[in-house]
Each structure stands twice: as structure tokens, then as C-alpha cells.
CSV table of C-alpha atoms in Angstrom, one decimal:
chain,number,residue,atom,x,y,z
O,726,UNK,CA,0.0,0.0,0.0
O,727,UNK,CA,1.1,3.5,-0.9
O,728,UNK,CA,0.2,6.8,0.2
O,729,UNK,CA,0.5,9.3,-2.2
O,730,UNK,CA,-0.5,12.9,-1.4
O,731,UNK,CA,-1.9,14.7,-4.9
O,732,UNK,CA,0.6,17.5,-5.0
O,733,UNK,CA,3.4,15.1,-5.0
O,734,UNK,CA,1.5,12.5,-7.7
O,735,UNK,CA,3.1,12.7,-11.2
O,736,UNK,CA,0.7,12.4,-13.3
O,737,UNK,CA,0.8,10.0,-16.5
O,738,UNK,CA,-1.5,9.1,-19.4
O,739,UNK,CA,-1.3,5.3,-18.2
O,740,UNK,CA,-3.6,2.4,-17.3
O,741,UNK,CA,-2.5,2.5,-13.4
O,742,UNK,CA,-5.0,2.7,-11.4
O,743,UNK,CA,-4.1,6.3,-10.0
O,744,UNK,CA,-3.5,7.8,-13.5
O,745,UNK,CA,-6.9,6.6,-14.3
O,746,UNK,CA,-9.0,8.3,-11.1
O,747,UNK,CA,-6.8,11.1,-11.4
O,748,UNK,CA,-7.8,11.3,-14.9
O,749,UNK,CA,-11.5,11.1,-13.7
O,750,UNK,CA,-11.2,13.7,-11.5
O,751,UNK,CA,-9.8,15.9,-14.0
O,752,UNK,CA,-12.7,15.5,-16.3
O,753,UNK,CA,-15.3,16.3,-14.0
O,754,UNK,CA,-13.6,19.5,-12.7
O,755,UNK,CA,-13.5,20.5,-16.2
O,756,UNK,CA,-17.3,19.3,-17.0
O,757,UNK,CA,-15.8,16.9,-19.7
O,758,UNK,CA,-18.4,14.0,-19.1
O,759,UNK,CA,-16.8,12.7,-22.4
O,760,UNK,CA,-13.9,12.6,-21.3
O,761,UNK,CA,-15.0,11.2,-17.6
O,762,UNK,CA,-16.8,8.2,-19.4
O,763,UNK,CA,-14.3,7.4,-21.2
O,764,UNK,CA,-12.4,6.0,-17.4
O,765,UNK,CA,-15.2,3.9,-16.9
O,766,UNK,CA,-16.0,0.5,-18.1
O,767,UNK,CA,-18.7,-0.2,-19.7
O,768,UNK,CA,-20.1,-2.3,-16.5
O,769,UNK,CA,-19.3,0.4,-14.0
O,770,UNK,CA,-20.8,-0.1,-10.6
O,771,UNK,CA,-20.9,3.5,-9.2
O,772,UNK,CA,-22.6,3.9,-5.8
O,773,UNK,CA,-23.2,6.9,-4.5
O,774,UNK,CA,-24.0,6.6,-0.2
O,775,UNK,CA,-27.6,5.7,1.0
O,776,UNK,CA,-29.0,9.1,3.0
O,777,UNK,CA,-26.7,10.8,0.0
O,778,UNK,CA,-29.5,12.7,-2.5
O,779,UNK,CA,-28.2,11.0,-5.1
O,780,UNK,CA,-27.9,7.7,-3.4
O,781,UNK,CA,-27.8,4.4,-5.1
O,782,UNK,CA,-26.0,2.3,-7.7
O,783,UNK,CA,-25.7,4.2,-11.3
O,784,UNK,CA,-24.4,1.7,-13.5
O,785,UNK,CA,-23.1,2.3,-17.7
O,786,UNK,CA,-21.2,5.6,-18.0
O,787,UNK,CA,-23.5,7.3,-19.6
O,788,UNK,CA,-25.8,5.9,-16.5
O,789,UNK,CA,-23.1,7.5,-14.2
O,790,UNK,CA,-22.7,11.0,-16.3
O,791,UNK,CA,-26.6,11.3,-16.3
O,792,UNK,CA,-27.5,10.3,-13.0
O,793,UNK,CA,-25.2,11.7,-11.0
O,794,UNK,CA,-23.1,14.5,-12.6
O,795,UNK,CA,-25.4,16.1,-14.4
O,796,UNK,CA,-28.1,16.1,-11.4
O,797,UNK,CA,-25.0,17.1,-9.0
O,798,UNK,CA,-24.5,20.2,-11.7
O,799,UNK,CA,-28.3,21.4,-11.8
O,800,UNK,CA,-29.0,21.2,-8.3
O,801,UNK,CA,-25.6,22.8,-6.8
O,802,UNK,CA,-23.0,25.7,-8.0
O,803,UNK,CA,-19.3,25.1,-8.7
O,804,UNK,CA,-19.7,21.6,-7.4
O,805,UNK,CA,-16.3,20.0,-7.1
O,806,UNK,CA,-14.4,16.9,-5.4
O,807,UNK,CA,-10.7,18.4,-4.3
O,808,UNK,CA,-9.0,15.1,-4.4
O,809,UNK,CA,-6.4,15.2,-1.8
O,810,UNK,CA,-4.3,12.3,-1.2
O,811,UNK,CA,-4.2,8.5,-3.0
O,812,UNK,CA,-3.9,5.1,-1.1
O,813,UNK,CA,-3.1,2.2,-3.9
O,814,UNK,CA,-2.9,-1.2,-3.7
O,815,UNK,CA,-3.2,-2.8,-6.6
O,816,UNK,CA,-6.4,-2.1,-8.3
O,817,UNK,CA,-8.0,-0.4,-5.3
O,818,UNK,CA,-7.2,3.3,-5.4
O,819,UNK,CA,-8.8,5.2,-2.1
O,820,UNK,CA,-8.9,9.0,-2.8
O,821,UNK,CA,-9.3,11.2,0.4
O,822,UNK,CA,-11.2,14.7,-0.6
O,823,UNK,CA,-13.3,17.3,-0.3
O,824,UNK,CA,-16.2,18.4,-1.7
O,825,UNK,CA,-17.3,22.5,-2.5
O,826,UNK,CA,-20.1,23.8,-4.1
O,827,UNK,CA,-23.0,26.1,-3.0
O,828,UNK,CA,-26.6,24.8,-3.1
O,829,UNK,CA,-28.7,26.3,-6.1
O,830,UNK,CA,-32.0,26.1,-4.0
O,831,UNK,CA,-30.8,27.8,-1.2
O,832,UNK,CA,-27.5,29.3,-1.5
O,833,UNK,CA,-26.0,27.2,1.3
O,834,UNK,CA,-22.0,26.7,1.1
O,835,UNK,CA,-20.9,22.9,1.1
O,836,UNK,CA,-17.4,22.1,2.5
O,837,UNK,CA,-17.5,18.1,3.5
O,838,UNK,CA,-14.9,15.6,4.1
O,839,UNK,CA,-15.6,12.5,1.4
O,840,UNK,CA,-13.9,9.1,0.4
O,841,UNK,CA,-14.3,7.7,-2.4
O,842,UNK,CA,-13.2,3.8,-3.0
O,843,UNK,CA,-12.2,2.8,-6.9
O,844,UNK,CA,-11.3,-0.8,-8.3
O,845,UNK,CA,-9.6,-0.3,-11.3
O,846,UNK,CA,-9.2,-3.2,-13.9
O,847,UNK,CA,-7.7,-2.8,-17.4
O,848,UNK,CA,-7.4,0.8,-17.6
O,849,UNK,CA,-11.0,1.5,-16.4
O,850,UNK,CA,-13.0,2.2,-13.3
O,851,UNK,CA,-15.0,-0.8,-12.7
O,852,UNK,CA,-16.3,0.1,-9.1
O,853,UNK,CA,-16.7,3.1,-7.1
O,854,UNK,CA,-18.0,3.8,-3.7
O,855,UNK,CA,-18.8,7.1,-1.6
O,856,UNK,CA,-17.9,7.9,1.5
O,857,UNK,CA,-19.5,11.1,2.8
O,858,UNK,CA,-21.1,13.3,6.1
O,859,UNK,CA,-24.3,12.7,4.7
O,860,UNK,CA,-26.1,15.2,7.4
O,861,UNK,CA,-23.9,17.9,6.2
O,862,UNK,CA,-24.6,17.6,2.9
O,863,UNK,CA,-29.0,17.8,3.6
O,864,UNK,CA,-28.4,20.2,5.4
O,865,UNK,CA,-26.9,23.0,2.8
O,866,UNK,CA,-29.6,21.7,0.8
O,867,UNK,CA,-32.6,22.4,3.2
O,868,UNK,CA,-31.8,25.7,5.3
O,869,UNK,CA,-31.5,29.3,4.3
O,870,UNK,CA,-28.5,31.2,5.6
């Protein structure tokens, strides 16, 4: 196991697991869902945390892009995951970040903690889980400052 914080990655256009999240991350803070498909397999299991508004298991990349980016792009401003620092081992790539964005419904700042768990397998993202304060996140959605 390897822990790899992000400013000290360097970053290659390879299959390894860490290139490929990294490469992940990099589309969605650009809003290339394209590009962000193209690191997932075709049977990506993407679950986003029960109590989570998005919760449940998208699977496809297109299944992922629409049911969970997109929505995650209507319902909050400037929504990004800050990915910090990478555990590897093997094909499991554990990414410690942060999440930012303010709520579109009721201008609420988000500023979480989050995990998120990949398995990557020939170049792809074949698995990814969520980690995340669930409470915090309701609760930028349903209070006005």
C-alpha cells in the first residue's frame, strides 16, 4: 500500500490505477463528461452513499454522467471533489477529498470531508463507492442562511 498525497503525484496518461481516477477527477472539474466516461467500463458499478441525494447504484457511463453529474451540476453551484491524497494497492485506489459547491436552491455553502473507493481493472473504473457526512450535505440543501 502506498500513500501518495496529490501534489506530489506525477501524473501520466497510463492504465494504473491512480493515473486513471486522477484522470476522472480531472474531467469532472473540467465538466468533460466525455472525457470522464471514457475511465469507466462499460459495466461500471458507481454507488453513491444511502441518505446521500443521489444515493444508489448508477451503472453504464453514460448511467453515471446522467444520474449523478449532471443532477450534482443542476441542483448545486461550482460543485467540485478536491481530491487530496491516493492510497493504492493494486487495483484499489482510495482517494481522500473534499467536496465544494454552493446549493442552487438555497445558497448554502458545502465544505465536506468525502472518500471515495475505486477498483480499477484494465485501464478503467469498474467500481466506485462514496464515503460522505451525509447530514452535512441535507443540510446545505434544506436551510437558508
Amino acid at each position: 500500500m502506498i500513500e501518495i498525497p496529490r501534489s506530489e503525484m506525477s501524473f501520466a496518461e497510463s492504465d494504473a490505477p491512480a493515473d486513471v481516477v486522477r484522470r476522472q477527477y480531472l474531467a469532472s472539474a473540467r465538466g468533460d463528461l466525455a472525457a470522464l466516461r471514457a475511465t469507466l467500463a462499460e459495466d461500471v458499478e458507481w454507488t453513491e452513499m444511502a441518505g446521500f441525494p443521489l444515493g444508489g447504484t448508477y451503472r453504464t457511463p453514460k448511467g453515471v454522467t446522467g444520474g449523478v453529474m449532471e443532477r450534482l451540476a443542476a441542483d448545486w453551484e461550482d460543485w467540485t471533489a478536491h481530491d487530496d491524497s491516493y492510497v493504492v494497492a493494486g487495483e484499489n485506489v482510495v482517494v481522500l477529498a473534499r467536496y465544494t459547491a454552493v446549493n442552487r436552491a438555497t445558497r448554502r455553502p458545502l465544505d465536506v470531508r468525502v472518500a471515495h473507493h475505486f477498483t480499477v481493472r484494465g485501464g478503467r473504473i469498474v467500481r466506485f463507492e462514496q464515503f460522505v457526512d451525509t447530514a452535512l450535505v441535507r443540510e446545505a440543501m434544506t436551510h437558508t442562511p
